[in-house]
Coordinates of C-alpha atoms in Angstrom, one line a residue:
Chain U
X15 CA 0.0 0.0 0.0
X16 CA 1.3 3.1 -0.9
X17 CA 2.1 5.8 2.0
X18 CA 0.3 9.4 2.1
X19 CA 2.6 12.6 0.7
X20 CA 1.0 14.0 3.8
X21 CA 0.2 12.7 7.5
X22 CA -2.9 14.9 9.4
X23 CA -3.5 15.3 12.8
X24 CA -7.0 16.9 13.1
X25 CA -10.0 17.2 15.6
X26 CA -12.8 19.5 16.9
X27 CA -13.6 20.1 20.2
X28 CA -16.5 21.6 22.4
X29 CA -16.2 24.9 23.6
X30 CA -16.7 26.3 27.4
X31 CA -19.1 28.2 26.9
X32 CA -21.4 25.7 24.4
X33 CA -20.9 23.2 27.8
X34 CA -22.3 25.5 29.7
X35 CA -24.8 26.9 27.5
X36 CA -25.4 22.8 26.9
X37 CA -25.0 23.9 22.7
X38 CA -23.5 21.5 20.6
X39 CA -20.1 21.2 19.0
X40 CA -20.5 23.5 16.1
X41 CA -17.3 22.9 14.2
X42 CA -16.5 20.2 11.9
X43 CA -13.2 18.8 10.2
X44 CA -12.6 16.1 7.7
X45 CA -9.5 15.2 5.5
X46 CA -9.4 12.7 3.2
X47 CA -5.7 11.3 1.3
X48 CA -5.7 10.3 -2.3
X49 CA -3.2 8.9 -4.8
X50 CA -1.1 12.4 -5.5
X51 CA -3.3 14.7 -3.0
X52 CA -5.0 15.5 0.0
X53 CA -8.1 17.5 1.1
X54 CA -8.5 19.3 4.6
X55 CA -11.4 20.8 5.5
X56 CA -12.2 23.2 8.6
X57 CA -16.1 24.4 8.8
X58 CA -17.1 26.3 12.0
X59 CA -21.0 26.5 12.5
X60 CA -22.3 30.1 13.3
X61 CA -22.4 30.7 17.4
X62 CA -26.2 32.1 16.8
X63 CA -27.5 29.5 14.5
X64 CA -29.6 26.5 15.8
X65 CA -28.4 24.2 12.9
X66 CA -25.7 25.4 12.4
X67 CA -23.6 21.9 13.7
X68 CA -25.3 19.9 11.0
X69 CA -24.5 22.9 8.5
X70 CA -21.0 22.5 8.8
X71 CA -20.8 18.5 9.0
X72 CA -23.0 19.0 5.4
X73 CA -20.6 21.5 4.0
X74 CA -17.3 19.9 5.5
X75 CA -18.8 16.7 3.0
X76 CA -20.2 18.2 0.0
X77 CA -16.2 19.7 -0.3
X78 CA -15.0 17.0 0.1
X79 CA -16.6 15.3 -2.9
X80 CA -17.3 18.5 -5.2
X81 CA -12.9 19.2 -4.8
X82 CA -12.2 15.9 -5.4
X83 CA -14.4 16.0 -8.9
X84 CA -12.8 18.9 -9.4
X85 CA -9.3 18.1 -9.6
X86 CA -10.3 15.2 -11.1
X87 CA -12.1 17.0 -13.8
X88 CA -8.5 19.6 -14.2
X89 CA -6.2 16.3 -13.6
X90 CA -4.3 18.6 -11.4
X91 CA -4.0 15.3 -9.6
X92 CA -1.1 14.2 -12.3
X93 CA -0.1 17.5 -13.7
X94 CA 3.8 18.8 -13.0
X95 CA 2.2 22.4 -11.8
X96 CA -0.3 24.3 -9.5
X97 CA -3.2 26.0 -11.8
X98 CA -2.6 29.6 -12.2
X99 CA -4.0 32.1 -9.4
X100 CA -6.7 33.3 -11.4
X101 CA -7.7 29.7 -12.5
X102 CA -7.7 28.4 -9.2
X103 CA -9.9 31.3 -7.9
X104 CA -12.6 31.1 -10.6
X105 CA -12.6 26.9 -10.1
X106 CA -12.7 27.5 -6.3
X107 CA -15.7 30.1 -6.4
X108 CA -17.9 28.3 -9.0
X109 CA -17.1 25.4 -6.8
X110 CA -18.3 26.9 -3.3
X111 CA -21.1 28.2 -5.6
X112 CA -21.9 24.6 -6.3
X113 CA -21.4 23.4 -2.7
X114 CA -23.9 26.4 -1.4
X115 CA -26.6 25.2 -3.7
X116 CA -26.3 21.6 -2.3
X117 CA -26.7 23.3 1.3
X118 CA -30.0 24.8 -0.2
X119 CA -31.1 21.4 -1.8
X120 CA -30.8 19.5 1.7
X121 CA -32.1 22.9 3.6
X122 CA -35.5 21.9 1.2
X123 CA -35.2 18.8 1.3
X124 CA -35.4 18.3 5.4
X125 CA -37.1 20.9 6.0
X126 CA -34.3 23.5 8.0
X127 CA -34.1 27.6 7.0
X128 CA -31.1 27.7 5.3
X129 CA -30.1 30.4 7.1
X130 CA -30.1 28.2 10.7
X131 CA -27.1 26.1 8.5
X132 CA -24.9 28.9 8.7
X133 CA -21.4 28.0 8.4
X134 CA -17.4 29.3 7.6
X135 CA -15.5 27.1 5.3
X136 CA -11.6 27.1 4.6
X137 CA -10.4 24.3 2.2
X138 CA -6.2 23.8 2.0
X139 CA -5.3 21.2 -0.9
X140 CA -1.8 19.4 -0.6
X141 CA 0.1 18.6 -3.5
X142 CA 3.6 17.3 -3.3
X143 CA 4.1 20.5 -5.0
X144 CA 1.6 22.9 -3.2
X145 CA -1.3 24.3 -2.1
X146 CA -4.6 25.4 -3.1
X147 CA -6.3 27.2 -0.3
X148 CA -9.7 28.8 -0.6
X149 CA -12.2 30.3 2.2
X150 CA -15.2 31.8 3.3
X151 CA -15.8 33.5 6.8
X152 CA -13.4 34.0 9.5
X153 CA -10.9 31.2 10.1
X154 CA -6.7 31.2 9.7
X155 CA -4.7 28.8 7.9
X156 CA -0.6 29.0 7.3
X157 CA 1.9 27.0 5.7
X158 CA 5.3 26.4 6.4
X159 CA 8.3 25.3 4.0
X160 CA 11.3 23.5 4.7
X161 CA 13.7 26.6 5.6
X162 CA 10.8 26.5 9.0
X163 CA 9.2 29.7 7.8
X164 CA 5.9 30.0 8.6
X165 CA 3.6 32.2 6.2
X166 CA -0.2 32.6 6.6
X167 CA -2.3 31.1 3.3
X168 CA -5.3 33.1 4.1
X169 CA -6.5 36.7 5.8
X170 CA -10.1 36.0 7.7
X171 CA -12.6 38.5 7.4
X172 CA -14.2 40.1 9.8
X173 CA -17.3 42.9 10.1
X174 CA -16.6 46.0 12.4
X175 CA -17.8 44.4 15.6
X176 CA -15.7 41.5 16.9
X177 CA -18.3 38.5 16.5
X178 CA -19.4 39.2 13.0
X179 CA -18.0 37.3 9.9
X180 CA -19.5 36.1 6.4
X181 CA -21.1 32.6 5.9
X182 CA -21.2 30.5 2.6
X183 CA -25.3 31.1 3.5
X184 CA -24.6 35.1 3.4
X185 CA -25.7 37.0 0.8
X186 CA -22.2 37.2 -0.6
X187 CA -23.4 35.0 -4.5
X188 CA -23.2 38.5 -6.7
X189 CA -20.9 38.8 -9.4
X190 CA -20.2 42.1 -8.1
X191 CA -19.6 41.9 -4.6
X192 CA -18.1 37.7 -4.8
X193 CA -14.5 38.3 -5.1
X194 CA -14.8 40.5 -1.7
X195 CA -15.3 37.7 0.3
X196 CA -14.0 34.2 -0.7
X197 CA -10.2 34.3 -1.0
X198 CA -8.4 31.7 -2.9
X199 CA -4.4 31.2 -3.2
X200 CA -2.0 29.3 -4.7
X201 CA 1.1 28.3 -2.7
X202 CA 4.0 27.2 -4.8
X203 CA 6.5 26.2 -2.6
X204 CA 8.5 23.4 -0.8
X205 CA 5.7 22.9 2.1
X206 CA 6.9 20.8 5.3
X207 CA 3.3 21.9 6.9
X208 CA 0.5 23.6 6.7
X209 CA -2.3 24.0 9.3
X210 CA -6.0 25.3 8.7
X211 CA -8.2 26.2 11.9
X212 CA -11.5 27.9 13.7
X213 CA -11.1 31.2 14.8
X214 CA -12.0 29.3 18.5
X215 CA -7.8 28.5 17.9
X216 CA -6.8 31.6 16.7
X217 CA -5.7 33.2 19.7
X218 CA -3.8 29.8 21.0
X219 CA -1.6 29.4 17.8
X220 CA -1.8 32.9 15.3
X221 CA -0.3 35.9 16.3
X222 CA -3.2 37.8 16.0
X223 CA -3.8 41.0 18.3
X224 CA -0.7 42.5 19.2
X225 CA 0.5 45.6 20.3
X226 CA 2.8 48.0 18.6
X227 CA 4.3 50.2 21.2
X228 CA 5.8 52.7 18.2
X229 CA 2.6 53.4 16.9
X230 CA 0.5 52.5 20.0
X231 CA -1.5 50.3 18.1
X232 CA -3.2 47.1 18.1
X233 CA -2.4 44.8 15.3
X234 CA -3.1 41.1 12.9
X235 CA 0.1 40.1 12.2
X236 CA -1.9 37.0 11.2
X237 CA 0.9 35.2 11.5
X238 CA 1.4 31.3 12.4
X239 CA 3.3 30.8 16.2
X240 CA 6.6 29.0 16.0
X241 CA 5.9 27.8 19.4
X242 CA 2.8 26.8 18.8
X243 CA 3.3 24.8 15.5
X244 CA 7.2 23.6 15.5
X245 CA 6.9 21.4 18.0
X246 CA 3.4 19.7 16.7
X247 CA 5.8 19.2 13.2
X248 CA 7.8 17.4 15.2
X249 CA 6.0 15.3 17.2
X250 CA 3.0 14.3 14.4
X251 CA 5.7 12.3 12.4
X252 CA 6.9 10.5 15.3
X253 CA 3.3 9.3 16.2
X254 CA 3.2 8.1 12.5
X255 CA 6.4 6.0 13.0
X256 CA 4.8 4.3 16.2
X257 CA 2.2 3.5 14.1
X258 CA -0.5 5.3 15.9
X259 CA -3.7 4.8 13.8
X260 CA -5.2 7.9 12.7
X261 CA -8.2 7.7 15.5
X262 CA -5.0 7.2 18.1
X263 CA -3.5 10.5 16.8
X264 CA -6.4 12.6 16.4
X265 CA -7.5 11.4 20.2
X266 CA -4.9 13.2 21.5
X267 CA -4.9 15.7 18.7
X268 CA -8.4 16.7 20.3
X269 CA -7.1 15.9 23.8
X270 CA -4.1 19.2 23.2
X271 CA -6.8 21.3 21.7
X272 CA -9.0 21.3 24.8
X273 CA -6.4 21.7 27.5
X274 CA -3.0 21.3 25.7
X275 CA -2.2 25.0 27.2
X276 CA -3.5 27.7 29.2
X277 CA -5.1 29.7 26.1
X278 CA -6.8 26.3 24.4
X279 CA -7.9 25.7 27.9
X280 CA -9.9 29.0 28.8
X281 CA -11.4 29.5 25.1
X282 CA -15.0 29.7 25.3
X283 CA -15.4 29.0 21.8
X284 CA -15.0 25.7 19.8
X285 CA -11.8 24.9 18.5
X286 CA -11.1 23.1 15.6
X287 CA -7.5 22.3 13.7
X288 CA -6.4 20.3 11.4
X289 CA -2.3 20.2 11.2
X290 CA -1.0 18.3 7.8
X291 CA 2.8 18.0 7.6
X292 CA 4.9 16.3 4.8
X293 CA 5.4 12.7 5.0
X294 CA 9.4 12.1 4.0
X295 CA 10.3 8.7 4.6
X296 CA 11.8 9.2 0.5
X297 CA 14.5 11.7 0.7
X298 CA 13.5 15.6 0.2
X299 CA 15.3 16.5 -2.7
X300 CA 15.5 19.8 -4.8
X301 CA 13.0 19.0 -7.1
X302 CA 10.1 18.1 -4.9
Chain R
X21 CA 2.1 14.3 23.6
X22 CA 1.3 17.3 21.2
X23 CA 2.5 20.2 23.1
X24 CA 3.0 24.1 22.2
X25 CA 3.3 27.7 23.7
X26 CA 0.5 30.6 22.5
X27 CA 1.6 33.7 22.2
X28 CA 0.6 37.0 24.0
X29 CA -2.6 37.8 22.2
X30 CA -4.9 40.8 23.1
X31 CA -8.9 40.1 23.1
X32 CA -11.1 41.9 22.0
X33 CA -13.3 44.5 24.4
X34 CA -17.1 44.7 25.1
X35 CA -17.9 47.7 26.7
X36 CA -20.6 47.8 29.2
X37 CA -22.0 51.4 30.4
X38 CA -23.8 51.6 34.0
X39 CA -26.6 54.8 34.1
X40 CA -27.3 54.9 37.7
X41 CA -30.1 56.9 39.4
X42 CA -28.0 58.6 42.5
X43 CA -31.0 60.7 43.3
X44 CA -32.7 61.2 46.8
X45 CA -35.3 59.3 46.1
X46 CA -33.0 56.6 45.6
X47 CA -31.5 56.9 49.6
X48 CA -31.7 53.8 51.7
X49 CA -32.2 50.4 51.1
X50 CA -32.0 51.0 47.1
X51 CA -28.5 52.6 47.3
X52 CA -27.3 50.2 50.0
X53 CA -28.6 47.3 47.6
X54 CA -27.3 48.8 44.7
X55 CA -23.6 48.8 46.1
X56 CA -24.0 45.6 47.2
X57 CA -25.2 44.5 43.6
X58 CA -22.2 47.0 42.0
X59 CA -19.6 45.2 44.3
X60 CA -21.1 41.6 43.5
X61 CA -20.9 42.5 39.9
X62 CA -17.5 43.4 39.6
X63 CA -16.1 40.8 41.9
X64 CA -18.1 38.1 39.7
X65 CA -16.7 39.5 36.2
X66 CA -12.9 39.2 38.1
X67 CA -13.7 35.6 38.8
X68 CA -14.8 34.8 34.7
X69 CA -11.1 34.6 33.5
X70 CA -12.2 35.6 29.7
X71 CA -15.1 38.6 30.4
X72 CA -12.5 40.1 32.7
X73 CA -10.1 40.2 29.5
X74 CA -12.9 41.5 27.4
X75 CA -14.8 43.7 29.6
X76 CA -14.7 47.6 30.0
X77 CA -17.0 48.9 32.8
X78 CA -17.8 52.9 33.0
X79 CA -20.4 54.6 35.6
X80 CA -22.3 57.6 34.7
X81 CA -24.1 58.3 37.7
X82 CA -27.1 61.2 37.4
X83 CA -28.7 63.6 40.5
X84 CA -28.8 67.2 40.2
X85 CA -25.7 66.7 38.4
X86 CA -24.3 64.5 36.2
X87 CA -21.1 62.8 36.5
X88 CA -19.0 59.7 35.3
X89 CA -17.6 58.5 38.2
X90 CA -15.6 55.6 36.5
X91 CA -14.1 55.8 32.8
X92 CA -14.7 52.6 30.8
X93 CA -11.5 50.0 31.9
X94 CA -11.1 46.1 32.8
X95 CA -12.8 45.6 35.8
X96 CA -9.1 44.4 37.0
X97 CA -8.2 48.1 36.9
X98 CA -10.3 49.6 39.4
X99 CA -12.3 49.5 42.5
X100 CA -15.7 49.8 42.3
X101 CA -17.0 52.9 44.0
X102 CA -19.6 53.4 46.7
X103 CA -22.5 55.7 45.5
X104 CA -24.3 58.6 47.3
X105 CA -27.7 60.0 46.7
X106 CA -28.4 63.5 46.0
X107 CA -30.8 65.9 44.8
X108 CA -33.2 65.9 41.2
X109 CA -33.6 63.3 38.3
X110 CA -31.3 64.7 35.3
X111 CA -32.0 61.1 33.6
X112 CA -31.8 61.9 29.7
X113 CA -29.0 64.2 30.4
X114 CA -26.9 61.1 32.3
X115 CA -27.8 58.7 29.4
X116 CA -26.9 61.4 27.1
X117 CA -23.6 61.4 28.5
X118 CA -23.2 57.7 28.5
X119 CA -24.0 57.7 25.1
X120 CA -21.2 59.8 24.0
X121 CA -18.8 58.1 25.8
X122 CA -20.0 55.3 24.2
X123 CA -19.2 56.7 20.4
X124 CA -16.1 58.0 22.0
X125 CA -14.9 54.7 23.5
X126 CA -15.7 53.1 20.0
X127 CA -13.8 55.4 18.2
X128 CA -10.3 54.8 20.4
X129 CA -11.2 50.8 19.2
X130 CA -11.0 51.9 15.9
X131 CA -8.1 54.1 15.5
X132 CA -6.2 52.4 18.2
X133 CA -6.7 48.8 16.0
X134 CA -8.9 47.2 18.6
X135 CA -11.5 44.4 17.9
X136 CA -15.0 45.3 19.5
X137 CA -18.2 43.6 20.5
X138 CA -21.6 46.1 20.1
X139 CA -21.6 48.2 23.4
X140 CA -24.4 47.9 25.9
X141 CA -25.8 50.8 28.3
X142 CA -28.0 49.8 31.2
X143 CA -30.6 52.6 32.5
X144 CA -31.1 52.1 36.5
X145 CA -33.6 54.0 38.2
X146 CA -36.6 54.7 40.4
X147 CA -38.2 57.9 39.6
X148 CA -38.6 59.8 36.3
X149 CA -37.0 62.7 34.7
X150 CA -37.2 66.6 36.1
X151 CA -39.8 67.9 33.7
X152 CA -36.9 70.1 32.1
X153 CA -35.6 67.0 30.4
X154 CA -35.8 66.0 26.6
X155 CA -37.7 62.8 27.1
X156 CA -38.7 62.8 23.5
X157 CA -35.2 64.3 21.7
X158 CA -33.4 61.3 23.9
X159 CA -35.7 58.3 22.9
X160 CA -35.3 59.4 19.3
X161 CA -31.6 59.4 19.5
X162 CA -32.2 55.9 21.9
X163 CA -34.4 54.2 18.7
X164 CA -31.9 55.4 15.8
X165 CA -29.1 54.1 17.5
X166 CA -29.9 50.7 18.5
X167 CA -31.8 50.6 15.0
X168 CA -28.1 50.9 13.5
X169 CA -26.4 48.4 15.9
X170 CA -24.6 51.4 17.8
X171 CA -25.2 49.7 20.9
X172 CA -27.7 47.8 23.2
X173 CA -29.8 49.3 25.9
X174 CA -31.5 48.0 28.5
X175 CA -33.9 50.0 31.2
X176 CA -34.4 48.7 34.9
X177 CA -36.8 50.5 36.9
X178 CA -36.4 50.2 40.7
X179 CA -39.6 50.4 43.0
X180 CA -41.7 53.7 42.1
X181 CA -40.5 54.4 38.1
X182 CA -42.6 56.0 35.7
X183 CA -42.9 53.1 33.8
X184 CA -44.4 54.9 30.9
X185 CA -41.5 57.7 30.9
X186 CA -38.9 55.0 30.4
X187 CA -40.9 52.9 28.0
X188 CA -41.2 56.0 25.8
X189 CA -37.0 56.7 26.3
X190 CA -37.0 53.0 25.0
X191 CA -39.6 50.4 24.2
X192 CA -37.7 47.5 22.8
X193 CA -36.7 45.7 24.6
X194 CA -39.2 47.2 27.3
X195 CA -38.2 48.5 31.1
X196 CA -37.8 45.5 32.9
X197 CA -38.8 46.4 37.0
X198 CA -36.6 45.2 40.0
X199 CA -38.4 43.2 41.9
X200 CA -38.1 44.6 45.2
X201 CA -34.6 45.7 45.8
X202 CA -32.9 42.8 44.1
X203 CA -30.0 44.3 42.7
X204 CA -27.3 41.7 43.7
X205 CA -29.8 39.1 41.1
X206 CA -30.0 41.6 38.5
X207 CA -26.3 41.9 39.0
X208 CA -25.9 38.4 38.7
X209 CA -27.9 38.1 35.7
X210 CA -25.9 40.7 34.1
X211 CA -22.3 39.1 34.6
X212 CA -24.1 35.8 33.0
X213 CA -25.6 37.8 30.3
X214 CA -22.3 39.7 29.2
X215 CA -20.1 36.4 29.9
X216 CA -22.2 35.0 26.9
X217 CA -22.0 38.1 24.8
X218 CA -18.2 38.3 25.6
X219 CA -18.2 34.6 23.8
X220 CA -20.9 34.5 21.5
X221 CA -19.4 34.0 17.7
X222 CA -22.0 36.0 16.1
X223 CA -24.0 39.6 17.9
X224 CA -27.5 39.1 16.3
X225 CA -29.3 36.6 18.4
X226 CA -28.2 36.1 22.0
X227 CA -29.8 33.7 24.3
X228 CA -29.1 35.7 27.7
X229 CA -30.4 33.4 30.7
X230 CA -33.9 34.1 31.9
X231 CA -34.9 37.1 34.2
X232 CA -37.5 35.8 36.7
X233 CA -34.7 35.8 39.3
X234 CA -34.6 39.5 39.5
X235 CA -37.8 40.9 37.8
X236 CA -41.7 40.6 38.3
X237 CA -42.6 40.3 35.0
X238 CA -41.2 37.5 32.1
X239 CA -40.2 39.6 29.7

């Protein structure tokens, strides 16, 4: 059997205040490997919306399956390069477009507003050459190559108070006002890792509201934590040698994100992350 | 074991504006309860390890005078203060005040970079207006600015209100009345109630905990 180009660690766990509250999990993950590729998923169910849980499980699904036709459909599975930037974008929107309209078909079909299915969505495909990384809504994702830089994939958007983001249920679908909120990229580079997550671990693993003395300023770097991430690189391929199974590794995957540290522990929100990072049992050579 | 250091991350601030009626009428029992509620309150926000991260508390306090006795900071950075009675009603001139510092606070988030949840103001009181006040002038101001998500209000009217007075400053949501003198519950309710705005993912629909425990009507 052949080995994955890419070995996950990924979970989603409750939030504080949704145990308290007695709300469900809201978040969902999913990743699925194939021959040349892999798909990660991260869909995080909007705090006010009573269906929202079942939302993102149905959205975190139809990408998987509407991606994988796609890069069927483009063979970017067997093709030497990454799709250009504009390429990837227009694929990626008309893709989410397709994806949205499912979430209206199963809204009919069983009877939910589809507003109450309100969900973000960020989607980071792995190549052994790259990534395609496309979103909706407010979560982070970053990459990092083999020289152990780390680099954000994706900016999430937010409204003017801090609670508010888009959903792929928003009333975002106008050729006009479209490229203003789903972001797509195209990440040619020699990737070790990459990480996609809720914004319940944004303030755990991103550098995301700092202060700027100089300027006396807040600020996003939006920027990945070394300290956060290096060690996880580390650690994930070692778990993968003692031939954890994938259930063994996302356990305590799930087990870090709820009290792994002092900031995962006190989040109110849910968390979830998914962590890929390059599988390299074949030696790493220039050309990769 | 996964394993790995967050960094120093700011959050975001929701800033909650206390109106208090410090007039003579308000002498006795209501004052005494009312610091005991104030001082419940701000111990209980301490205690929630996020809300005291995210919440900034300011007092405007209204007799004869108006004053704001406490700026809008983390309840970590002061002590709350013992109020006084005194003298007339000046209400609409007290929220007015809150009001601005409202806009004002909101504008230091902006220019200073800051992330924000919608603001709340909460009306306290037991009479109504002097009759020199601009009942109508204030609710319009009141009805604009919660129509355009400025911030949320909320009215509490302690034994004795003009209930009609402070339904026409603001009528949804109504006045809610104090059951007897039970500050320390409305208190209460009010550390829940911003502990779940201070986490909620999304502003538009809030389920805040019921208000039977403190009021003596369901809203």
């Amino acid at each position: 059997m052949q080995e994955p180009n890419w070995i996950f660690a990924y979970a989603s766990v409750i939030g504080n205040s949704h145990i308290s509250e007695n709300i469900p999990c809201q978040d969902t993950c999913k990743v699925e490997n194939y021959k040349n590729y892999s798909i990660a998923v991260v869909c995080d169910g909007a705090g006010s919306c009573i269906n929202s849980h079942i939302g993102s499980k149905q959205v975190a699904d139809f990408c998987i399956n509407h991606f994988k036709k796609l890069i069927s459909a483009k063979k970017w599975d067997y093709s030497k390069k990454l799709p250009s930037i504009e390429l990837w974008h227009k694929s990626a929107k008309e893709t989410l477009f397709s994806i949205k309209e499912d979430l209206d078909n199963f809204s009919t079909k069983y009877n939910f507003d589809f507003k109450t299915l309100s969900c973000t969505v960020i989607v980071t495909i792995a190549f052994k050459h790259g990534l395609l990384v496309t979103h909706i809504g407010d979560g982070r994702a970053g990459y990092c190559n083999f020289k152990d830089e780390w680099f954000p994939t994706i900016i999430p958007c937010h409204g003017e108070e801090a609670n508010q983001t888009i959903f792929i249920t928003s009333d975002i679908w106008d050729d006009e006002i479209i490229d203003t909120y789903i972001e797509s990229n195209v990440i040619v580079d020699k990737v070790k890792a990459f990480c996609l997550l809720s914004d319940g671990c944004e303030k755990a693993s991103f550098e995301c509201n700092l202060f700027d003395q100089e300027n006396d300023k807040y600020f996003d770097p939006n920027k990945p934590y070394l300290l956060f991430f290096n060690p996880n690189v580390k650690i994930l391929p070692q778990l993968h040698e003692q031939k954890k199974t994938q259930e063994e590794i996302n356990s305590l995957w799930g087990k870090f994100l709820t009290d792994g540290n002092e900031k995962l522990k006190v989040e109110p929100d849910d968390k979830s992350m998914i962590l890929g990072v390059r599988f390299i049992q074949e030696p790493l050579t220039e050309n990769v | 074991m996964f394993e790995g250091e967050s960094p120093e991350n700011y959050e975001q601030k929701c800033l909650c504006m206390l109106v208090l009626d410090t007039s003579s009428s308000m002498a006795g029992e209501s004052i005494n309860q009312l610091n005991r509620g104030l001082s419940n309150f701000h111990k209980e926000v301490i205690e929630d390890f996020v809300a005291s991260q995210r919440l900034e508390v300011g007092i405007v306090t209204f007799d004869s005078n108006v004053i704001c006795i406490q700026e809008p900071k983390l309840v970590n950075n002061f002590e709350m203060p013992t109020l006084y009675t005194n003298g007339s009603t000046k209400l609409v001139d007290g929220v007015r005040m809150a009001i601005d510092i409202v806009e004002n606070r909101k504008k230091h988030y902006k220019e200073s970079g800051q992330n924000y949840y919608r603001p709340i103001i909460v009306l306290i009181t037991d009479g109504e207006p002097d009759s020199d006040q601009d009942i109508t002038g204030l609710s319009k101001e009141v009805s604009s600015k919660i129509a355009s998500k400025s911030f949320m209000f909320y009215s509490i009217g302690v034994d004795g209100y003009n209930h009609q007075k402070l339904n026409q400053i603001c009528s949804t949501p109504p006045p809610q009345p104090l059951a007897g003198h039970k500050f320390y519950e409305f208190f209460k309710w009010l550390s829940n109630s911003i502990g779940i705005i201070t986490k909620s993912t999304e502003g538009e629909t809030l389920m805040l905990p019921p208000v039977s425990d403190w009021t003596q009507i369901q809203m």
